[in-house]
CSV table of C-alpha atoms in Angstrom, one decimal:
chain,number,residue,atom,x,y,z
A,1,UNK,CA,69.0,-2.1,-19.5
A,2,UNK,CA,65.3,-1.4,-20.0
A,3,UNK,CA,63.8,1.6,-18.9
A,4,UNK,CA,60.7,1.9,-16.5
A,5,UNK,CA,58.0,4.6,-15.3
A,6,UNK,CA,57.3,4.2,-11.3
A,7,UNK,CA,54.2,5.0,-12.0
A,8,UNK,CA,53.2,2.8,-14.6
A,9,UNK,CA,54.9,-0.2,-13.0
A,10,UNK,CA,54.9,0.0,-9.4
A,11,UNK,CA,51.5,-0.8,-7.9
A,12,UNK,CA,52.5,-0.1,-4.1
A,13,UNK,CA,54.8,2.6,-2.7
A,14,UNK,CA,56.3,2.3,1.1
A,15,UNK,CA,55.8,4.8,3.1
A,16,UNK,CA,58.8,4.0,5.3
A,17,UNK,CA,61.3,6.6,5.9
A,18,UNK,CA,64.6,4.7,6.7
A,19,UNK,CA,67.4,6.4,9.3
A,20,UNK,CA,70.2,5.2,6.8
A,21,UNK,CA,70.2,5.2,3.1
A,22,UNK,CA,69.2,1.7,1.9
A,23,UNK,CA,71.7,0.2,-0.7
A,24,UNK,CA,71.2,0.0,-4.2
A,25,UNK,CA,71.0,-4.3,-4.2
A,26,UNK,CA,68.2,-3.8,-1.9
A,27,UNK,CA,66.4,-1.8,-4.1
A,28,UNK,CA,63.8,-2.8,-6.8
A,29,UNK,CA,65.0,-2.2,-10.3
A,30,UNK,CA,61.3,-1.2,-11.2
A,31,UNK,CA,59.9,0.7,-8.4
A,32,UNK,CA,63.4,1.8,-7.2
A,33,UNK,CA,62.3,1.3,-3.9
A,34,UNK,CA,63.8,-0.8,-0.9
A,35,UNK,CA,62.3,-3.8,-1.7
A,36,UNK,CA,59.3,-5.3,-0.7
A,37,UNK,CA,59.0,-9.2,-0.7
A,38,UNK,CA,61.8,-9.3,-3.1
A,39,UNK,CA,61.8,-11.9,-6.0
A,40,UNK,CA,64.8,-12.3,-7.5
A,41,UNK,CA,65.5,-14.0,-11.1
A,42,UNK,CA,67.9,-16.8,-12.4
A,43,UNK,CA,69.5,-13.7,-13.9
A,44,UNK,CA,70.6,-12.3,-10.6
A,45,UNK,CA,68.0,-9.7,-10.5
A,46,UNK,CA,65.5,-8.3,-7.5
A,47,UNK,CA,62.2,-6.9,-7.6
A,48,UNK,CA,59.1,-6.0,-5.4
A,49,UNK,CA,56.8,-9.2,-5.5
A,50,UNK,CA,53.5,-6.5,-6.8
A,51,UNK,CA,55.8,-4.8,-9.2
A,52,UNK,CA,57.3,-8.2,-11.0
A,53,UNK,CA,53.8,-9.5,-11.4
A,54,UNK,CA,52.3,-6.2,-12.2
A,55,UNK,CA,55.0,-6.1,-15.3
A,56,UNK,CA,54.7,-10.0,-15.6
A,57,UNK,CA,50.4,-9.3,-16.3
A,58,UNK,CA,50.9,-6.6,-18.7
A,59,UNK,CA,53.0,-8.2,-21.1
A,60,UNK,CA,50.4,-11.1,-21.2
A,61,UNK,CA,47.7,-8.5,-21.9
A,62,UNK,CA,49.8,-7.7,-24.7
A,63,UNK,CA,50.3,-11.5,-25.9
A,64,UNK,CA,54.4,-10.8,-25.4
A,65,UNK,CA,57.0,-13.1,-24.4
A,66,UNK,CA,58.1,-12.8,-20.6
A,67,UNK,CA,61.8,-11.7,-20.5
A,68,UNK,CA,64.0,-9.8,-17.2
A,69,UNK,CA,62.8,-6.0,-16.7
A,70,UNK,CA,66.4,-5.5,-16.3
A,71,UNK,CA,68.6,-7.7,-19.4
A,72,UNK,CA,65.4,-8.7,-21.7
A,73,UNK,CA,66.6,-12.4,-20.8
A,74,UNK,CA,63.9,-14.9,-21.3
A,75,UNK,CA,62.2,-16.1,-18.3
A,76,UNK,CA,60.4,-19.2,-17.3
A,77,UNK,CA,57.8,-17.7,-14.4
A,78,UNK,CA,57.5,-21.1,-12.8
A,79,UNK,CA,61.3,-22.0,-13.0
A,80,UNK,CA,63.0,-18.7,-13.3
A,81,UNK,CA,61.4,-16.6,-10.2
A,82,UNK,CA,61.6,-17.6,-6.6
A,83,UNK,CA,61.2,-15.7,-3.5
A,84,UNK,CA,64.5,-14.2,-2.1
A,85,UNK,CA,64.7,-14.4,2.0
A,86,UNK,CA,67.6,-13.7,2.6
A,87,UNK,CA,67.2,-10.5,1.4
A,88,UNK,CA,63.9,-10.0,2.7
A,89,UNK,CA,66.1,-10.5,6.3
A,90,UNK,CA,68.6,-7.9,5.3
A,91,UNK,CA,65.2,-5.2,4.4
A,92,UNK,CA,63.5,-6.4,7.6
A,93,UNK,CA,66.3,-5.5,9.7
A,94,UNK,CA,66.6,-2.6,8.6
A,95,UNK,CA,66.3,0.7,11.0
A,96,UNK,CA,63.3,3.1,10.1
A,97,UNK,CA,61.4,5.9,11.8
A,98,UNK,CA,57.6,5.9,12.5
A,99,UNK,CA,56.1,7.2,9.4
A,100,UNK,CA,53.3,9.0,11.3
A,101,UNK,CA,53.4,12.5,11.9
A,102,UNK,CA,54.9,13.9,15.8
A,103,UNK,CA,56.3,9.7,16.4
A,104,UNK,CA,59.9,9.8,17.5
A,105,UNK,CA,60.0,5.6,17.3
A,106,UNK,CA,62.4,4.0,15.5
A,107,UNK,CA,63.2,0.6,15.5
A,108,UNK,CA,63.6,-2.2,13.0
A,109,UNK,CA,61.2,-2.6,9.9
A,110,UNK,CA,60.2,-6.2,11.0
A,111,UNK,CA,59.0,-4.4,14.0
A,112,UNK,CA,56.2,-1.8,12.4
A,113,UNK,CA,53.3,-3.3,11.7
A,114,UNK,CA,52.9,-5.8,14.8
A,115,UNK,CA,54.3,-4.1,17.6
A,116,UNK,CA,54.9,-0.4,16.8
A,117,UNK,CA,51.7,0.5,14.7
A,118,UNK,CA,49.4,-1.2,16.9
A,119,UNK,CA,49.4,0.7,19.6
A,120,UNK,CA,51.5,4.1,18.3
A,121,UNK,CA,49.4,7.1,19.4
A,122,UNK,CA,50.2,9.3,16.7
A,123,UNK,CA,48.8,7.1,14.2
A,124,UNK,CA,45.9,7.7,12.0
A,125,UNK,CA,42.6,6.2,12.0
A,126,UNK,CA,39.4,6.2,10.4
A,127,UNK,CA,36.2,7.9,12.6
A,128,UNK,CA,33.9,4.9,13.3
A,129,UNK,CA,30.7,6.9,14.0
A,130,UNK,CA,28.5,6.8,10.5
A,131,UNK,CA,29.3,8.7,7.6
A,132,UNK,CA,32.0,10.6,9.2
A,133,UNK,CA,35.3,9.2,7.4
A,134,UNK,CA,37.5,11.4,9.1
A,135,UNK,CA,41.3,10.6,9.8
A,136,UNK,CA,42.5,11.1,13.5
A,137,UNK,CA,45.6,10.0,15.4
A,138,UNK,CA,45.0,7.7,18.2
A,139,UNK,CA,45.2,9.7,20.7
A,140,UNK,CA,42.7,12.1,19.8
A,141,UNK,CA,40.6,9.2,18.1
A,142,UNK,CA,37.9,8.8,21.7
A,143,UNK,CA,38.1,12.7,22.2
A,144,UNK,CA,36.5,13.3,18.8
A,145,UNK,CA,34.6,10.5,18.4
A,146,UNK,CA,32.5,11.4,21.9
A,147,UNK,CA,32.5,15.0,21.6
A,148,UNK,CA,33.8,16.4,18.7
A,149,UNK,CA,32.3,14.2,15.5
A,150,UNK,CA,29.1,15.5,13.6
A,151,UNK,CA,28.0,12.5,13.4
A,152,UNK,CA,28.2,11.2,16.9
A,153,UNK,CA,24.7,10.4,18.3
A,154,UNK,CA,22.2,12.3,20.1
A,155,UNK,CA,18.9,11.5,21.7
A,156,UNK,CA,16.2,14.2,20.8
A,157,UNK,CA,15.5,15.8,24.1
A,158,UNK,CA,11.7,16.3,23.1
A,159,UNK,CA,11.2,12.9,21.2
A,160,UNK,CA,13.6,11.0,22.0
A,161,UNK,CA,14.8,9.7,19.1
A,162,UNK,CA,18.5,9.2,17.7
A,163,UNK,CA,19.8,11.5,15.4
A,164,UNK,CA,23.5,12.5,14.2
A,165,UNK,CA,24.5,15.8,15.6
A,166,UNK,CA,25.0,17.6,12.5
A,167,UNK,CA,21.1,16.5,11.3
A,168,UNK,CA,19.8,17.2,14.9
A,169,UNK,CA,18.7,21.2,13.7
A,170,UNK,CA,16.9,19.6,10.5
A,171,UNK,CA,15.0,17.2,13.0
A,172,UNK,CA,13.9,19.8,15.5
A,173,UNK,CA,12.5,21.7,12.4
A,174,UNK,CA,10.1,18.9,12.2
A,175,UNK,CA,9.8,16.7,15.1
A,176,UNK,CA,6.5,16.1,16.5
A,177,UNK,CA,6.6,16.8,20.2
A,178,UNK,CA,8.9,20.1,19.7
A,179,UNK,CA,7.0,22.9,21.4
A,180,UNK,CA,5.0,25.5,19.3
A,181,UNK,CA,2.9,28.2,20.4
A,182,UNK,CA,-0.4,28.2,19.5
A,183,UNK,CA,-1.5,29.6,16.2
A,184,UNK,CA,-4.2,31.7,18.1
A,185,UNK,CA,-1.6,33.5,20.1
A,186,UNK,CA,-3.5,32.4,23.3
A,187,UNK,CA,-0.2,32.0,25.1
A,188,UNK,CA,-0.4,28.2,25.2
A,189,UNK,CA,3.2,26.2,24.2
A,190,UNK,CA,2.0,22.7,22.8
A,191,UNK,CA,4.1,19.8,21.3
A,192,UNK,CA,3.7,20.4,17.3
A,193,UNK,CA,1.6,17.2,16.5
A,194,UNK,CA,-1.1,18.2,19.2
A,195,UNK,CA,-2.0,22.3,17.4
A,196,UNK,CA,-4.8,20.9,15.6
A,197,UNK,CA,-6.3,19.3,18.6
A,198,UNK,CA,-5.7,22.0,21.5
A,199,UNK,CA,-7.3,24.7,18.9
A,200,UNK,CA,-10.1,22.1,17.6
A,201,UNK,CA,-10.9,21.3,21.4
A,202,UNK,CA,-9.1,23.3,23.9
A,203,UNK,CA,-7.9,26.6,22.9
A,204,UNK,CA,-10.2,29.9,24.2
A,205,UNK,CA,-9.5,32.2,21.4
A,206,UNK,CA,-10.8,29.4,18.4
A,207,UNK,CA,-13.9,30.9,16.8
A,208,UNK,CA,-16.8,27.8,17.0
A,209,UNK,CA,-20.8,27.7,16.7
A,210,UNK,CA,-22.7,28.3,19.1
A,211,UNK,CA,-23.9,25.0,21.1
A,212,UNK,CA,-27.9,25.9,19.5
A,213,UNK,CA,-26.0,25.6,16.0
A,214,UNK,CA,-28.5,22.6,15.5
A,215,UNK,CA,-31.6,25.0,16.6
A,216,UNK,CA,-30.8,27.2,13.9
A,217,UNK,CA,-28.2,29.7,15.6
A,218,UNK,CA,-25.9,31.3,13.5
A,219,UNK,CA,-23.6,32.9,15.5
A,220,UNK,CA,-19.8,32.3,15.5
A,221,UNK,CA,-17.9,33.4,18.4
A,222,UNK,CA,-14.6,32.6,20.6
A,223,UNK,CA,-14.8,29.3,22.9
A,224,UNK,CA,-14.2,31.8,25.6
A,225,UNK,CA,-17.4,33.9,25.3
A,226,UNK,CA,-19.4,31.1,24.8
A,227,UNK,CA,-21.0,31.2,28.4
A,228,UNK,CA,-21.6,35.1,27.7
A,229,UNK,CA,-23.3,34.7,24.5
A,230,UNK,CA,-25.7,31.9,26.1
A,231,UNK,CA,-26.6,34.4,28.8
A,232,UNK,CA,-27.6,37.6,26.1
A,233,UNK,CA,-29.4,35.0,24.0
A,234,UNK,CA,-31.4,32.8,26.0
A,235,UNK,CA,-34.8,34.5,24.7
A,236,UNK,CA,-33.6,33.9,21.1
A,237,UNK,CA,-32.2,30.3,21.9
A,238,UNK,CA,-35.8,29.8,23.3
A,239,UNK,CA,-37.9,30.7,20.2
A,240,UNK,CA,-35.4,28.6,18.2
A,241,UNK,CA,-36.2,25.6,20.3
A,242,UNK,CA,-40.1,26.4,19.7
A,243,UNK,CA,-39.5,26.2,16.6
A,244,UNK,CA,-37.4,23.2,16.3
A,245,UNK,CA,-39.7,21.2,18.6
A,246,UNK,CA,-42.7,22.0,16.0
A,247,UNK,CA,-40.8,21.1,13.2
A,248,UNK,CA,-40.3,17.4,14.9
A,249,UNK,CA,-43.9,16.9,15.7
A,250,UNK,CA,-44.9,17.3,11.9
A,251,UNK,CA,-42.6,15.0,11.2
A,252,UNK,CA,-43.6,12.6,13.8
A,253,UNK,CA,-46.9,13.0,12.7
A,254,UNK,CA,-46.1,12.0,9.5
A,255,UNK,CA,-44.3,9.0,10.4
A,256,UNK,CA,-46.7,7.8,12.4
A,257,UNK,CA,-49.2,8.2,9.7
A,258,UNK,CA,-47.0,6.2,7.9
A,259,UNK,CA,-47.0,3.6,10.5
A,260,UNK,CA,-50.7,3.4,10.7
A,261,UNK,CA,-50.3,2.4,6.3
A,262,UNK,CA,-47.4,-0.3,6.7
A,263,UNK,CA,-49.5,-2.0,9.5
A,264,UNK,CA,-52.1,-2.1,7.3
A,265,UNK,CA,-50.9,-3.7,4.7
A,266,UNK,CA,-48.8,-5.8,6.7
A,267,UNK,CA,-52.3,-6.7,8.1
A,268,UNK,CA,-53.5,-7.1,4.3
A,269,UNK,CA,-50.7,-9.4,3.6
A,270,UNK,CA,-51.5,-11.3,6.6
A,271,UNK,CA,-55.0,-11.8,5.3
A,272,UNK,CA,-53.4,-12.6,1.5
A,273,UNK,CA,-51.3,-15.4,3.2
A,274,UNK,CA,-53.8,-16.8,5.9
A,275,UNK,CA,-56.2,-17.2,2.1
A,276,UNK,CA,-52.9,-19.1,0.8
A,277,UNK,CA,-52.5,-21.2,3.4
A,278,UNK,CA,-56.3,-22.1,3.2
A,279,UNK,CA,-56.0,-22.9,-0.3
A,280,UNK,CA,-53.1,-24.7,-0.7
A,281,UNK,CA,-54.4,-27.0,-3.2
A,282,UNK,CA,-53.8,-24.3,-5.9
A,283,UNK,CA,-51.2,-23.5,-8.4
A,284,UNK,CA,-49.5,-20.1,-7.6
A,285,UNK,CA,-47.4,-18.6,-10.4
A,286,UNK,CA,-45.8,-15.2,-9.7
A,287,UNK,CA,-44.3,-13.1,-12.3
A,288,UNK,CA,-42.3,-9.8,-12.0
A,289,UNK,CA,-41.8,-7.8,-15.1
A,290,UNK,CA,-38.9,-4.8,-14.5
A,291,UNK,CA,-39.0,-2.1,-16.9
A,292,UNK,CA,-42.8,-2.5,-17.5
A,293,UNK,CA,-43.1,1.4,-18.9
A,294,UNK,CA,-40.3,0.7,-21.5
A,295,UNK,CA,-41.5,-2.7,-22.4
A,296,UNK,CA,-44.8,-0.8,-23.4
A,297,UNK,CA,-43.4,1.7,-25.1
A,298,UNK,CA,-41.4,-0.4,-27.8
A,299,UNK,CA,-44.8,-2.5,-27.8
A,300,UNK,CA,-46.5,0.8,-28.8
A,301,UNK,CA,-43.5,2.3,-31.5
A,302,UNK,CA,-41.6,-1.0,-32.6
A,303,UNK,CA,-44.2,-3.3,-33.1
A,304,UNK,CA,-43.4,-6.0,-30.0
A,305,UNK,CA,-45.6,-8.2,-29.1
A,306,UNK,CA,-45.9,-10.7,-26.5
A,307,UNK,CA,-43.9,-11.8,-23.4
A,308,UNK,CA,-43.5,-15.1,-22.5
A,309,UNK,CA,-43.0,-16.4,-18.4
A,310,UNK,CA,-41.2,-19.2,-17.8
A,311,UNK,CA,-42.7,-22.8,-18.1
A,312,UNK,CA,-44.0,-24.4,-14.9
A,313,UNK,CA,-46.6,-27.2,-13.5
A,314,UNK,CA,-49.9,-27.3,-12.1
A,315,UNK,CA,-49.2,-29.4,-9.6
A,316,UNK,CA,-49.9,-28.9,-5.7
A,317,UNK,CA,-50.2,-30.9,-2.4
A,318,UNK,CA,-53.2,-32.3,-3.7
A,319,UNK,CA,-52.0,-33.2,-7.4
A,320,UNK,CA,-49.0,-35.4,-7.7
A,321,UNK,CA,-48.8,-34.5,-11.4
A,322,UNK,CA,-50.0,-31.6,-12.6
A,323,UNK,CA,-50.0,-29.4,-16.3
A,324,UNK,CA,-47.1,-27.7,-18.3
A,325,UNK,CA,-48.3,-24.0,-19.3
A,326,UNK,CA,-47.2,-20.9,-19.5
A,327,UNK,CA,-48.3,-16.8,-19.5
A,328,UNK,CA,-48.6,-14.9,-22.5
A,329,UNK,CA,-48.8,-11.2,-22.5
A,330,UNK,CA,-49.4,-8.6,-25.2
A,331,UNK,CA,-48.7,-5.1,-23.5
A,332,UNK,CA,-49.9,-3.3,-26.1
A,333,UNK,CA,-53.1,-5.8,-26.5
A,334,UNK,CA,-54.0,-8.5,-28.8
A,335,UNK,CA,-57.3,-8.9,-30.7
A,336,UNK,CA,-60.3,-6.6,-29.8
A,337,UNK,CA,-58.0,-5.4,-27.1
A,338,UNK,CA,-55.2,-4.3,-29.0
A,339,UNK,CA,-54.2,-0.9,-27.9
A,340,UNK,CA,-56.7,0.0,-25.4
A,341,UNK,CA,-55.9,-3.2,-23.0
A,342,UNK,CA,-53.1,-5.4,-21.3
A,343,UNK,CA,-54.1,-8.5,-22.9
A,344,UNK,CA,-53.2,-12.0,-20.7
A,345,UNK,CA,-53.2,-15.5,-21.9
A,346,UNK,CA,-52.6,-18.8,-20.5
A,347,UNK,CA,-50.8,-20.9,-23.0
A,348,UNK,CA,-50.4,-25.2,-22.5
A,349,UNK,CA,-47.2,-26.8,-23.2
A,350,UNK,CA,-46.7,-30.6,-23.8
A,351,UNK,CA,-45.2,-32.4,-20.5
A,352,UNK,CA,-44.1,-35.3,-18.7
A,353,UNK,CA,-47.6,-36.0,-17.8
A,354,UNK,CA,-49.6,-35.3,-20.2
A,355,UNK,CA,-50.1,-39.3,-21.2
A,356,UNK,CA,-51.9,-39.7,-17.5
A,357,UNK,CA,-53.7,-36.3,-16.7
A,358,UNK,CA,-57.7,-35.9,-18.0
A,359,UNK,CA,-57.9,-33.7,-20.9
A,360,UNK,CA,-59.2,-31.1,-21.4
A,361,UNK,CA,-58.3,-29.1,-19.1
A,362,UNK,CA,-60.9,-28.6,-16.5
A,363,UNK,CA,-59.1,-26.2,-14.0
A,364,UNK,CA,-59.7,-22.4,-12.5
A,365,UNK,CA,-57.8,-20.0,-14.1
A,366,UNK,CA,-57.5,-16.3,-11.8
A,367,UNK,CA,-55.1,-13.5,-12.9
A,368,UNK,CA,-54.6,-10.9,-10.4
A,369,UNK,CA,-52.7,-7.9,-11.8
A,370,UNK,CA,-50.7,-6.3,-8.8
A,371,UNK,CA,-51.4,-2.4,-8.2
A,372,UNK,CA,-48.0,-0.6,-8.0
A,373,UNK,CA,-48.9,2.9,-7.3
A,374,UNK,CA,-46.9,4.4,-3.9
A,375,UNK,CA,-49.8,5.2,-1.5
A,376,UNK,CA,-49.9,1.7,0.1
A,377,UNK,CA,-53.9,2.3,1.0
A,378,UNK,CA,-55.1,3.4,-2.4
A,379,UNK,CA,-53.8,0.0,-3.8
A,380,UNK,CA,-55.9,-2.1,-5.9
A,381,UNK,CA,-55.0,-5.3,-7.6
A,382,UNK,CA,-56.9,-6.0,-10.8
A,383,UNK,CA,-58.6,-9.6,-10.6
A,384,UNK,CA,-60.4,-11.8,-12.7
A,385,UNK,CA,-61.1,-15.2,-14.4
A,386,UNK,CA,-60.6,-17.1,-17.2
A,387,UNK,CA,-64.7,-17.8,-18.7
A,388,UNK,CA,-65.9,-20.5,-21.0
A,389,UNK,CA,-62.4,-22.7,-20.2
A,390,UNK,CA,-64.1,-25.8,-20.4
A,391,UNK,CA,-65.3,-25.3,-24.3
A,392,UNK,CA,-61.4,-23.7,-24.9
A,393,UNK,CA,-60.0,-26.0,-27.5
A,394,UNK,CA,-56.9,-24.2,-26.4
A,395,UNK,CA,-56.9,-26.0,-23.6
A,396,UNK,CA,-56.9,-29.5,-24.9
A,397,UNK,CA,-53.9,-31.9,-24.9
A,398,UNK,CA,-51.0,-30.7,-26.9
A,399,UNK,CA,-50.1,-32.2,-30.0
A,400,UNK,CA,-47.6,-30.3,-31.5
């Protein structure tokens, strides 16, 4: 016969303890054990249905050949290994006692799990509440779970909120509506998340500006001597008012002097666009140079010349087709004006009417250099006109 480790082999113990000593043909020949759904062989042998396939998967593992536990007979697991009832009855019937601790029952084995175990009081079973785990007999199971469990539930009596009973200290330790004194010692008790507003707002013994902070008071005293320090300063208050109130009329008197200047150049700029309107049979070309002081300077040290606008067309309200030209600047000058003036040149462009329009060109030119200068009065745009246009070959049709 083969020998076998419990250990090794059996996967599930019982944890009956029987009133008479079971017999040997009712035991497993692995675990040694009464049996527990018995399978027996076509050898004539029994085992515990886990331990028989517990041995049966191992020696598959191994790639070996099934044979009997008990005689090393081969076996055949479809053919040679069948359920044994009849003994199953015999273990079944058989008289045990209650395994758990303080039960006097006994009664048949059949019996345990569905009519004994389901309502035995000595039993034990698992806590329910969270994270507790702990193993209680039945009838102690409602005591601890309502009043002995660290873990049963609590409602914060400041916040309200849920907390395990063992956790409830850490909570306090930080919940918002706990009760603190204030930090000022002025005997107040406030919930924990309203300190910074009682001190900021409420509290008498907070040190805060005086109410003429803005005059130009410097004093810092307790909210609660506030009304005393207003009464030994009202003299000092006073000249700080004085003060103040000078201090705004300059600087109403400078805004309104700034005033008076944007309503006259808005009334400039009304004049400017009342002349527009009145001479709306004119070309206007406007064009915005940024960086003018840097643009002058590389003119000046790296030997750039002209700037060129964008193209555009003579035409107006009046003319249905009009020229293609364009500005031409030199900032540093250009001719007998080169580096003492800003020299300015219209230049013509061919265009899509040039085939129609009477050449050459017999139209006003004016430039009008805008002043740029801060003090809106002292403004004063540089104007003037193009002379001797009419005898300006420049100015004839385009060819090229």
């Amino acid at each position: 016969m083969a020998e076998f480790k419990t250990d090794e082999h059996c996967p599930v113990g019982l944890d009956e303890e029987f009133v008479e000593a079971v017999d040997e043909d009712l035991q497993c020949l692995i675990c040694h054990l009464p049996l527990k759904e018995p399978l027996q062989t076509r050898c004539g042998h029994r085992y515990c249905k886990d331990c028989l396939e517990e041995y049966i998967r191992r020696h598959r593992s191994k790639g070996q050949s099934l044979t009997c536990p008990a005689d090393g007979h081969n076996l055949d697991e479809d053919r040679d290994v069948f359920p044994d009832k009849a003994t199953e009855r015999k273990i079944l019937s058989l008289v045990i006692k209650c395994p758990s601790d303080g039960c006097g029952w006994t009664g048949e084995l059949r019996n345990k799990e569905l009519v004994h175990l389901e309502s035995c009081s000595f039993m034990l079973l698992v806590c329910v509440n969270f994270s507790c785990g702990a193993k209680v007999q039945r009838r102690h199971l409602e005591q601890h779970q309502l009043f002995e469990c660290p873990w049963r539930i609590f409602n914060c009596e400041y916040c309200s909120e849920p907390h395990p009973e063992c956790q409830m200290q850490d909570h306090i330790k930080e919940c918002s509506r706990f009760p603190v004194t204030c930090p000022n010692s002025c005997g107040r008790s406030i919930p924990r998340e309203m300190v910074s507003t009682h001190t900021e707002d409420e509290c008498p013994l907070t040190v805060i500006s005086c109410p003429y902070a803005r005059m130009g008071c410097k004093t810092k005293i307790q909210r609660q001597a506030v009304e005393s320090h207003l009464e030994s300063s009202t003299r000092v208050h006073l000249d700080l008012v004085s003060v103040k109130l000078h201090e705004t009329e300059v600087k109403l008197g400078d805004t309104e002097i700034k005033l008076d200047n944007t309503e006259t150049l808005l009334y400039k700029t009304k004049s400017e666009l009342k002349d527009a309107m009145e001479s709306l049979h004119t070309t206007t070309y406007i064009w915005k140079i940024d960086g003018y002081s840097e643009v002058l300077r590389q003119a000046k040290t790296e030997g750039k010349k002209a700037l060129h606008s964008d193209p555009f067309y003579t035409k107006t309200e009046k003319d249905s087709n009009g020229y293609k030209v364009k500005v031409v600047i030199y900032p540093n000058g250009d001719g007998t004006g080169k580096g003492t003036h800003l020299s300015v040149f219209i230049e013509v462009i061919k265009g899509a009417y040039d085939a129609i329009l009477p050449w050459p060109i017999k139209k006003k030119v004016k430039l009008e250099l805008v002043d740029q200068q801060e003090d809106l009065p002292q403004r004063e745009n540089v104007i003037g006109e193009i002379r001797d246009i009419f005898s300006n070959q420049s100015l004839s049709r385009p060819t090229g």
